[in-house]
Amino acid sequence: MDQVLDLYFDFDTMQRFFPMLWEGFVLTLQMTLLVVSIGIGTGLLLALLRAFGVRLINWPMQFLVDFLRAVPPLVVIMCAYFALPYAGLSLSPFVATVASLALILAAFAEEIFWSGITSVNRGQWEAGRATGLNFFQTLVHIVLPQGVRLAVPLLTNRTIEISKSTSLGSAISVSEILNQATNAQSIVANPSPLTLAALMYVVLFVPLVAMSRWVERHYRWQH
Amino acid sequence: MGSFTEMFFNLQTLIEYWPIMLRGLGWTLLLAVIIVPMGLAAGMLIATLNFLRRRWLTPFLIAYVDFFRAFPPLVLLIFIYNGAPFLGVTLSPFTAVVVALTLNSAGYYGEILRAGLASIGRGQMEAARSTGLSRLQALRFIIAPQALRNVLPELVSNTLELVKATSLASVVTLPELLRSARIVQGMAYNPTPLIAAALIYFLMLWPLVRLLSRLERRVASR
Amino acid sequence: MTPILSAQGISRHFGSITALSPSDLDVAPGEVVVLIGPSGSGKSTLLRCLNLLEPPDSGEIRFRDQCITEQGVNLDQVRRSIGMVFQQFNLYPHMTALGNVTLALRRVHRLSREDARTRGMAALEEVGLAKQHDAHPGNLSGGQQQRVGIARALALDPDIMLFDEPTSALDPELVGEVLSVMRRLRDRKMTMVIVTHEMGFARDVADRVVFMNEGAIIEQGPPETLFTAPTQPRTREFLSRLMEHR
């Protein structure tokens, strides 16, 4: 047992490689913030756009959303990184990863916001229109706030999932936590950097998971 | 347009290399068929243990679930695959993937099923017990069937994510669909195989995505 | 007197079902018209056609001097002057009572925050809920919620108010508070069209009672005539069945 601890929790190694992994940590954090803000913002805009019910827009949008929900994120990243250059568009690994994940989050967020919007009682629309608010005012002031509120628990979970996927960037050599850790591990032939990486992910995401539990319990109407 | 098609949907490439792609799809399906039931069974175990309310157990179950919700599956996979040899055990990529994804999905399935069981009112249990059923019988015949129906969308969604997650196996050199596509891409010098892989995933999982949308909307309108 | 609201030959279909056969209804200023009839008789449909929440399939509706069923009419503008109270209240759960009342004042009438607040509080005062202005709908009783619903319509200073079964979703002991608010509105000479199952109330407040059955207006008249000496057999049948259930 001691041997195992020595192997996986070799503090000297961890200390030695901490700066390297810290760089990765910062990069992971940056990617996460970018993906979340771009993804959720775009998703909300798309859901609003969909509310107008223009078939010429909604039909292709639905198709794209379905596509991004069905295809594994790693496949999307690989396509963005390895296939787009053939079309004359070369993305850096960082941009390819962030763009892919933001797009995927936008697709999920659009679905979640949209199902939030559609599950708001029809009476709310009627009440808004009956007091003279127009379609857009009713949507923005009455229906959307309630729809967003319904969407929050699902959205937090999905956001955490996709933020975790920033680790997929390591597959195209974005030097985020996981990539730094595997590099370090191959230099010293010791798994401790991987343990350190694991700890970093836990530090980054456990608070988010705990928060999502809280959100799930408290983000309800006071009935 | 012609050259675009030639580049991104190059039939020549597909015709030449389809056996490799097909074998890749085979691996992907095999992984899914093995991991989904294992994850589901482990999740049921977690939810049942939780349901029995052994007070000392609950914190461990919550810790397990939260840990895996916070821990990227790819990191887990690499940790297991690269880390095990240091213990003197060399795992095949296949074993590593199955272990990692089962551990990971057990947490998710467990949490979903727990929430499902918690959604059923206490009256159901009381009614069942009053007719002489044991706690486990009540769980099996009364609570669980209703709970499953309540969380069906989440179960479908998690299964969808799990099937997609088998693509992580490509990182540890298991030649499933994505890795096969990458291999063929390297041989044919065009991106058609990658596009084809994406389309295969899409065609395979689209019905599930549509089903999911419908289920979610039905739940929302309740 | 020229009617303030006049519907001529309006009808409404849902698929192959006729919810409302072509019907006429005139409402004079200050008049209280009560629509009664069995459920599914088209009273709510008729009411909801009046402010075009359900656009009628045929016919014409004139409000004041304007035909509002024509193409190109700004309905949002028209609806400011037609208040509506719903069976299920339809309060906005994410806003306080005052927030519910002031939203349209702010966004439609473009009042400043203070002016909207003053008018909103006055409306809440009128329904006896000024104290609860900070409560969310979830923390109010059904009767209080419906009074907020009335205040929300009232705050816009409408020329006419439509009530769609305002007490049907309430527990019996909460019906009274809502009806008494409506009685006060009548005393203020508010023009009202009310769909209700409260016959005692109808008899008290109505200037005219309209009986509907199977999507058509069967008979109408002052309450004392219609309730005591109905001319149509279906009206008699409906009323006598109501008496039995007492």
Coordinates of N, CA, C and O in Angstrom, one line a residue, chain C residues 85-223:
Chain C
V85 N -59.8 39.4 -17.5 CA -59.5 38.6 -16.3 C -59.7 37.1 -16.6 O -60.8 36.8 -17.1
F86 N -58.7 36.3 -16.2 CA -58.8 34.9 -16.7 C -59.2 34.0 -15.6 O -59.0 34.2 -14.4
Q87 N -59.7 32.8 -16.0 CA -60.2 31.8 -15.1 C -59.0 31.3 -14.2 O -59.1 31.2 -13.0
Q88 N -57.8 31.1 -14.9 CA -56.7 30.6 -14.1 C -55.7 31.7 -13.7 O -54.6 31.5 -13.5
F89 N -56.3 32.9 -13.6 CA -55.5 34.1 -13.2 C -54.4 34.5 -14.1 O -54.3 35.7 -14.5
N90 N -53.6 33.5 -14.5 CA -52.5 33.8 -15.4 C -51.6 35.0 -14.9 O -51.1 35.8 -15.7
L91 N -51.4 35.0 -13.6 CA -50.4 35.9 -13.1 C -49.0 35.5 -13.5 O -48.8 34.3 -13.7
Y92 N -48.1 36.5 -13.5 CA -46.7 36.1 -13.8 C -46.0 35.7 -12.6 O -45.8 36.5 -11.7
P93 N -45.6 34.4 -12.5 CA -45.1 33.9 -11.2 C -43.8 34.5 -10.8 O -43.4 34.4 -9.6
H94 N -43.0 35.1 -11.8 CA -41.7 35.6 -11.4 C -41.7 37.0 -11.0 O -40.7 37.6 -10.8
M95 N -42.9 37.6 -10.9 CA -43.0 39.0 -10.5 C -43.9 39.1 -9.2 O -44.7 38.3 -9.0
T96 N -43.6 40.2 -8.5 CA -44.5 40.5 -7.4 C -45.9 40.9 -7.8 O -46.1 41.2 -9.0
A97 N -46.8 41.1 -6.9 CA -48.2 41.5 -7.2 C -48.0 42.9 -8.0 O -48.6 43.1 -9.0
L98 N -47.3 43.8 -7.4 CA -47.1 45.1 -8.0 C -46.5 45.0 -9.4 O -46.9 45.7 -10.3
G99 N -45.5 44.1 -9.5 CA -44.8 43.9 -10.8 C -45.8 43.4 -11.8 O -45.7 43.9 -13.0
N100 N -46.7 42.5 -11.5 CA -47.7 42.1 -12.4 C -48.6 43.2 -12.9 O -48.9 43.3 -14.1
V101 N -48.9 44.1 -12.0 CA -49.8 45.2 -12.3 C -49.2 46.3 -13.1 O -49.8 46.9 -14.0
T102 N -47.9 46.5 -12.9 CA -47.2 47.6 -13.5 C -46.5 47.3 -14.8 O -46.1 48.2 -15.6
L103 N -46.4 46.0 -15.1 CA -45.6 45.7 -16.3 C -46.1 46.4 -17.6 O -45.3 47.0 -18.3
A104 N -47.4 46.2 -17.9 CA -47.9 46.9 -19.1 C -47.9 48.4 -19.0 O -47.7 49.1 -20.0
L105 N -48.1 48.9 -17.8 CA -48.0 50.4 -17.6 C -46.6 50.9 -18.0 O -46.5 51.9 -18.7
R106 N -45.6 50.1 -17.6 CA -44.2 50.5 -18.0 C -43.9 50.3 -19.5 O -43.4 51.1 -20.1
R107 N -44.3 49.1 -20.0 CA -43.9 48.7 -21.3 C -44.8 49.1 -22.4 O -44.4 49.3 -23.5
V108 N -46.1 49.2 -22.1 CA -47.1 49.6 -23.1 C -47.4 51.1 -23.0 O -47.3 51.9 -24.0
H109 N -47.7 51.6 -21.8 CA -48.0 53.0 -21.6 C -46.8 53.8 -21.4 O -46.9 55.0 -21.4
R110 N -45.6 53.2 -21.3 CA -44.4 53.9 -21.2 C -44.3 54.9 -20.0 O -43.8 56.0 -20.1
L111 N -45.0 54.5 -18.9 CA -45.0 55.4 -17.7 C -43.6 55.2 -17.1 O -42.9 54.2 -17.2
S112 N -43.2 56.3 -16.3 CA -42.0 56.2 -15.5 C -42.2 55.2 -14.4 O -43.4 54.9 -14.1
R113 N -41.1 54.8 -13.8 CA -41.2 53.8 -12.7 C -42.2 54.4 -11.6 O -43.0 53.6 -11.1
E114 N -42.0 55.6 -11.2 CA -42.8 56.2 -10.1 C -44.3 56.3 -10.5 O -45.1 55.9 -9.7
D115 N -44.6 56.8 -11.7 CA -46.0 56.9 -12.1 C -46.6 55.5 -12.2 O -47.8 55.4 -11.8
A116 N -45.9 54.6 -12.7 CA -46.4 53.2 -12.8 C -46.7 52.7 -11.4 O -47.8 52.1 -11.2
R117 N -45.8 53.0 -10.5 CA -46.0 52.5 -9.2 C -47.2 53.1 -8.5 O -48.0 52.4 -7.9
T118 N -47.4 54.4 -8.7 CA -48.5 55.1 -8.1 C -49.8 54.5 -8.6 O -50.7 54.2 -7.9
R119 N -49.9 54.4 -10.0 CA -51.1 53.8 -10.5 C -51.3 52.4 -10.1 O -52.5 51.9 -9.9
G120 N -50.2 51.6 -10.1 CA -50.3 50.2 -9.7 C -50.8 50.1 -8.3 O -51.7 49.2 -8.0
M121 N -50.3 50.9 -7.4 CA -50.7 50.8 -6.0 C -52.2 51.2 -5.9 O -52.9 50.6 -5.1
A122 N -52.6 52.2 -6.7 CA -54.0 52.6 -6.6 C -54.9 51.4 -7.0 O -55.9 51.2 -6.4
A123 N -54.5 50.7 -8.1 CA -55.3 49.6 -8.6 C -55.3 48.5 -7.5 O -56.4 47.9 -7.2
L124 N -54.2 48.2 -6.9 CA -54.1 47.2 -5.8 C -55.0 47.7 -4.6 O -55.7 46.8 -4.0
E125 N -54.9 48.9 -4.3 CA -55.8 49.5 -3.3 C -57.2 49.2 -3.5 O -58.0 48.8 -2.7
E126 N -57.6 49.4 -4.8 CA -59.0 49.2 -5.2 C -59.5 47.8 -5.0 O -60.7 47.6 -4.7
V127 N -58.6 46.8 -5.1 CA -59.0 45.4 -4.9 C -58.6 45.0 -3.4 O -58.7 43.8 -3.1
G128 N -58.2 46.0 -2.6 CA -57.9 45.7 -1.2 C -56.6 44.9 -1.0 O -56.5 44.2 0.0
L129 N -55.6 45.1 -1.9 CA -54.4 44.3 -1.7 C -53.1 45.2 -1.7 O -52.1 44.7 -1.9
A130 N -53.3 46.4 -1.3 CA -52.1 47.3 -1.3 C -51.1 46.8 -0.4 O -49.9 46.9 -0.7
K131 N -51.5 46.2 0.7 CA -50.5 45.7 1.7 C -49.7 44.5 1.1 O -48.5 44.3 1.4
Q132 N -50.3 43.7 0.2 CA -49.6 42.6 -0.3 C -48.8 42.9 -1.6 O -48.4 41.9 -2.3
H133 N -48.5 44.1 -1.9 CA -48.0 44.4 -3.2 C -46.6 43.8 -3.4 O -46.2 43.6 -4.6
D134 N -45.9 43.4 -2.4 CA -44.6 42.8 -2.5 C -44.6 41.3 -2.6 O -43.5 40.7 -2.8
A135 N -45.8 40.7 -2.5 CA -45.8 39.2 -2.4 C -45.8 38.7 -3.8 O -46.3 39.3 -4.8
H136 N -45.2 37.5 -4.0 CA -45.3 36.8 -5.3 C -46.6 36.0 -5.3 O -47.1 35.6 -4.3
P137 N -47.1 35.8 -6.5 CA -48.4 35.1 -6.6 C -48.4 33.8 -5.8 O -49.4 33.4 -5.3
G138 N -47.3 33.0 -5.8 CA -47.2 31.8 -5.1 C -47.5 31.9 -3.6 O -47.9 30.9 -3.0
N139 N -47.4 33.1 -3.1 CA -47.6 33.3 -1.7 C -49.0 33.9 -1.4 O -49.2 34.3 -0.2
L140 N -49.8 34.0 -2.4 CA -51.1 34.6 -2.2 C -52.2 33.5 -2.3 O -52.0 32.5 -3.0
S141 N -53.3 33.7 -1.7 CA -54.4 32.7 -1.8 C -55.0 32.9 -3.2 O -54.8 33.9 -3.9
G142 N -55.8 31.9 -3.6 CA -56.5 32.0 -4.9 C -57.3 33.3 -5.1 O -57.2 33.9 -6.1
G143 N -58.0 33.6 -4.1 CA -58.9 34.8 -4.2 C -58.0 36.1 -4.3 O -58.3 37.0 -5.1
Q144 N -56.9 36.1 -3.6 CA -56.0 37.3 -3.7 C -55.4 37.3 -5.0 O -55.3 38.4 -5.6
Q145 N -55.0 36.1 -5.6 CA -54.4 36.1 -6.9 C -55.4 36.7 -7.9 O -55.0 37.5 -8.8
Q146 N -56.6 36.3 -7.8 CA -57.6 36.7 -8.8 C -57.8 38.3 -8.7 O -58.0 39.0 -9.7
R147 N -57.8 38.8 -7.4 CA -57.9 40.2 -7.2 C -56.7 40.9 -7.9 O -56.9 42.0 -8.4
V148 N -55.5 40.4 -7.8 CA -54.4 41.0 -8.4 C -54.6 40.9 -10.0 O -54.4 41.9 -10.7
G149 N -55.2 39.8 -10.4 CA -55.5 39.7 -11.9 C -56.5 40.9 -12.3 O -56.3 41.5 -13.4
I150 N -57.5 41.2 -11.4 CA -58.4 42.3 -11.7 C -57.6 43.6 -11.7 O -57.8 44.4 -12.6
A151 N -56.8 43.8 -10.7 CA -56.0 45.0 -10.6 C -55.2 45.2 -11.8 O -55.0 46.3 -12.3
R152 N -54.6 44.1 -12.3 CA -53.7 44.2 -13.5 C -54.5 44.8 -14.7 O -54.0 45.6 -15.4
A153 N -55.7 44.3 -14.8 CA -56.5 44.9 -15.9 C -57.0 46.3 -15.6 O -57.0 47.2 -16.5
L154 N -57.4 46.5 -14.4 CA -57.9 47.8 -14.0 C -56.9 48.9 -14.1 O -57.2 50.1 -14.5
A155 N -55.6 48.6 -13.8 CA -54.6 49.6 -13.8 C -54.4 50.3 -15.2 O -54.0 51.4 -15.3
L156 N -54.8 49.6 -16.2 CA -54.7 50.2 -17.6 C -55.8 51.1 -17.9 O -55.9 51.6 -19.0
D157 N -56.8 51.3 -16.9 CA -57.9 52.2 -17.1 C -58.7 51.8 -18.4 O -58.9 52.6 -19.3
P158 N -59.2 50.6 -18.4 CA -59.9 50.1 -19.6 C -61.3 50.7 -19.8 O -61.9 51.1 -18.8
D159 N -61.8 50.7 -21.0 CA -63.2 51.2 -21.2 C -64.2 50.1 -21.0 O -65.3 50.3 -20.8
I160 N -63.7 48.8 -21.0 CA -64.6 47.7 -20.8 C -63.7 46.5 -20.2 O -62.5 46.5 -20.5
M161 N -64.3 45.7 -19.4 CA -63.6 44.6 -18.8 C -64.3 43.3 -19.1 O -65.5 43.2 -19.0
L162 N -63.5 42.3 -19.5 CA -64.0 41.0 -19.8 C -63.6 40.0 -18.7 O -62.4 40.0 -18.3
F163 N -64.5 39.2 -18.2 CA -64.2 38.3 -17.1 C -64.5 36.9 -17.6 O -65.7 36.6 -17.9
D164 N -63.5 36.0 -17.7 CA -63.7 34.6 -18.2 C -63.7 33.7 -17.0 O -62.7 33.2 -16.5
E165 N -64.9 33.4 -16.5 CA -65.1 32.5 -15.3 C -64.1 32.9 -14.2 O -63.4 32.0 -13.8
P166 N -64.2 34.1 -13.7 CA -63.2 34.5 -12.7 C -63.2 33.8 -11.4 O -62.2 33.8 -10.7
T167 N -64.2 33.1 -11.1 CA -64.3 32.4 -9.8 C -64.3 30.9 -9.9 O -64.3 30.2 -8.9
S168 N -64.2 30.4 -11.1 CA -64.4 28.9 -11.3 C -63.2 28.1 -10.7 O -63.4 27.0 -10.3
A169 N -62.0 28.7 -10.6 CA -60.9 28.0 -10.1 C -60.7 28.2 -8.6 O -59.7 27.8 -8.1
L170 N -61.6 28.9 -8.0 CA -61.4 29.2 -6.6 C -62.2 28.3 -5.6 O -63.2 27.7 -6.0
D171 N -61.6 28.1 -4.4 CA -62.3 27.4 -3.4 C -63.6 28.2 -3.0 O -63.5 29.4 -3.0
P172 N -64.7 27.5 -2.7 CA -65.9 28.2 -2.4 C -65.8 29.4 -1.5 O -66.4 30.5 -1.7
E173 N -65.0 29.3 -0.4 CA -65.0 30.3 0.6 C -64.2 31.6 0.1 O -64.2 32.6 0.7
L174 N -63.5 31.4 -1.1 CA -62.8 32.6 -1.6 C -63.5 33.3 -2.7 O -63.0 34.3 -3.2
V175 N -64.7 32.7 -3.1 CA -65.4 33.3 -4.2 C -65.9 34.7 -3.9 O -65.8 35.7 -4.7
G176 N -66.4 34.9 -2.6 CA -67.0 36.1 -2.2 C -66.2 37.3 -2.4 O -66.7 38.4 -2.9
E177 N -64.9 37.2 -2.0 CA -64.0 38.4 -2.1 C -63.9 38.9 -3.5 O -63.8 40.1 -3.7
V178 N -63.8 38.0 -4.4 CA -63.7 38.4 -5.8 C -65.0 39.0 -6.4 O -64.9 40.1 -7.0
L179 N -66.1 38.4 -6.0 CA -67.4 38.9 -6.5 C -67.6 40.3 -5.9 O -68.2 41.2 -6.6
S180 N -67.2 40.5 -4.7 CA -67.5 41.9 -4.1 C -66.6 42.9 -4.8 O -67.1 44.1 -5.0
V181 N -65.4 42.6 -5.2 CA -64.6 43.5 -6.0 C -65.4 43.9 -7.3 O -65.4 45.0 -7.7
M182 N -65.9 42.8 -7.9 CA -66.6 43.1 -9.2 C -67.9 43.9 -9.0 O -68.3 44.7 -9.8
R183 N -68.6 43.7 -7.8 CA -69.8 44.5 -7.5 C -69.3 46.0 -7.4 O -70.0 46.9 -7.9
R184 N -68.2 46.2 -6.8 CA -67.7 47.6 -6.6 C -67.5 48.2 -8.0 O -67.8 49.4 -8.3
L185 N -66.9 47.4 -8.9 CA -66.7 47.9 -10.3 C -68.0 48.3 -10.9 O -68.1 49.3 -11.6
R186 N -69.0 47.5 -10.7 CA -70.3 47.8 -11.3 C -70.9 49.1 -10.7 O -71.4 50.0 -11.5
D187 N -70.7 49.3 -9.5 CA -71.2 50.6 -8.8 C -70.5 51.8 -9.4 O -71.0 52.9 -9.4
R188 N -69.2 51.5 -9.9 CA -68.5 52.6 -10.5 C -68.8 52.8 -12.0 O -68.2 53.6 -12.7
K189 N -69.8 52.0 -12.4 CA -70.3 52.1 -13.8 C -69.3 51.6 -14.8 O -69.2 52.0 -16.0
M190 N -68.5 50.6 -14.4 CA -67.6 50.0 -15.4 C -68.4 49.1 -16.3 O -69.3 48.4 -15.9
T191 N -68.1 49.2 -17.6 CA -68.7 48.3 -18.6 C -68.1 46.9 -18.4 O -66.8 46.8 -18.4
M192 N -68.9 45.9 -18.3 CA -68.3 44.5 -18.1 C -69.1 43.5 -18.9 O -70.3 43.5 -19.0
V193 N -68.3 42.5 -19.4 CA -68.9 41.3 -19.9 C -68.3 40.1 -19.1 O -67.1 40.0 -19.0
I194 N -69.2 39.3 -18.5 CA -68.8 38.3 -17.5 C -69.3 37.0 -17.9 O -70.5 36.8 -18.1
V195 N -68.4 36.0 -18.0 CA -68.8 34.6 -18.1 C -68.8 34.0 -16.7 O -67.7 34.1 -16.0
T196 N -69.9 33.5 -16.2 CA -69.8 32.9 -14.8 C -70.8 31.8 -14.7 O -71.8 31.7 -15.4
H197 N -70.6 31.0 -13.6 CA -71.6 30.0 -13.2 C -72.3 30.4 -11.9 O -73.1 29.7 -11.4
E198 N -71.9 31.6 -11.4 CA -72.5 32.1 -10.1 C -73.9 32.8 -10.5 O -73.9 34.0 -10.8
M199 N -75.0 32.0 -10.4 CA -76.3 32.6 -10.8 C -76.8 33.7 -9.9 O -77.4 34.7 -10.4
G200 N -76.6 33.5 -8.6 CA -77.0 34.5 -7.7 C -76.4 35.9 -8.0 O -77.0 36.9 -8.0
F201 N -75.1 35.8 -8.3 CA -74.3 37.0 -8.6 C -74.8 37.6 -9.9 O -75.0 38.8 -10.0
A202 N -75.1 36.7 -10.9 CA -75.6 37.2 -12.2 C -76.9 38.0 -12.0 O -77.1 39.0 -12.6
R203 N -77.7 37.4 -11.2 CA -79.0 38.0 -11.0 C -78.9 39.4 -10.3 O -79.6 40.4 -10.7
D204 N -77.9 39.5 -9.4 CA -77.7 40.8 -8.7 C -77.1 41.9 -9.6 O -77.6 43.0 -9.5
V205 N -76.1 41.5 -10.3 CA -75.3 42.6 -11.0 C -75.7 42.8 -12.4 O -75.4 43.9 -13.0
A206 N -76.3 41.9 -13.1 CA -76.4 42.0 -14.5 C -77.5 43.0 -14.9 O -78.5 43.1 -14.3
D207 N -77.2 43.7 -16.0 CA -78.2 44.5 -16.6 C -78.9 43.6 -17.6 O -80.1 43.8 -17.9
R208 N -78.1 42.7 -18.2 CA -78.7 41.8 -19.2 C -78.0 40.4 -19.0 O -76.8 40.4 -18.8
V209 N -78.8 39.4 -19.1 CA -78.2 38.0 -19.1 C -78.4 37.4 -20.4 O -79.4 37.5 -21.1
V210 N -77.3 36.7 -20.9 CA -77.3 36.1 -22.2 C -77.2 34.6 -22.0 O -76.2 34.2 -21.4
F211 N -78.1 33.8 -22.4 CA -78.0 32.4 -22.3 C -77.5 31.7 -23.6 O -78.0 32.0 -24.6
M212 N -76.5 30.9 -23.4 CA -75.9 30.3 -24.6 C -76.0 28.8 -24.5 O -75.9 28.2 -23.4
N213 N -76.1 28.1 -25.6 CA -76.1 26.6 -25.7 C -75.6 26.2 -27.0 O -75.9 26.7 -28.0
E214 N -74.7 25.2 -27.0 CA -74.1 24.6 -28.2 C -73.7 25.7 -29.2 O -73.9 25.6 -30.4
G215 N -72.9 26.6 -28.7 CA -72.3 27.6 -29.5 C -73.2 28.7 -30.1 O -72.8 29.4 -31.0
A216 N -74.4 28.8 -29.5 CA -75.3 29.8 -30.1 C -76.0 30.6 -28.9 O -76.2 30.0 -27.8
I217 N -76.3 31.9 -29.2 CA -77.1 32.6 -28.2 C -78.5 32.2 -28.3 O -79.1 32.3 -29.4
I218 N -79.1 31.7 -27.2 CA -80.5 31.2 -27.3 C -81.5 32.2 -27.0 O -82.5 32.4 -27.6
E219 N -81.1 33.0 -25.9 CA -82.1 34.0 -25.4 C -81.4 35.0 -24.5 O -80.4 34.7 -23.9
Q220 N -81.9 36.2 -24.5 CA -81.3 37.2 -23.6 C -82.3 38.2 -23.1 O -83.4 38.3 -23.7
G221 N -82.0 38.8 -22.0 CA -82.9 39.8 -21.4 C -82.5 40.2 -20.0 O -81.5 39.7 -19.5
P222 N -83.3 41.1 -19.4 CA -82.9 41.5 -18.0 C -83.0 40.3 -17.1 O -83.8 39.4 -17.4
P223 N -82.2 40.2 -16.0 CA -82.2 39.0 -15.2 C -83.5 38.6 -14.6 O -83.9 37.4 -14.6

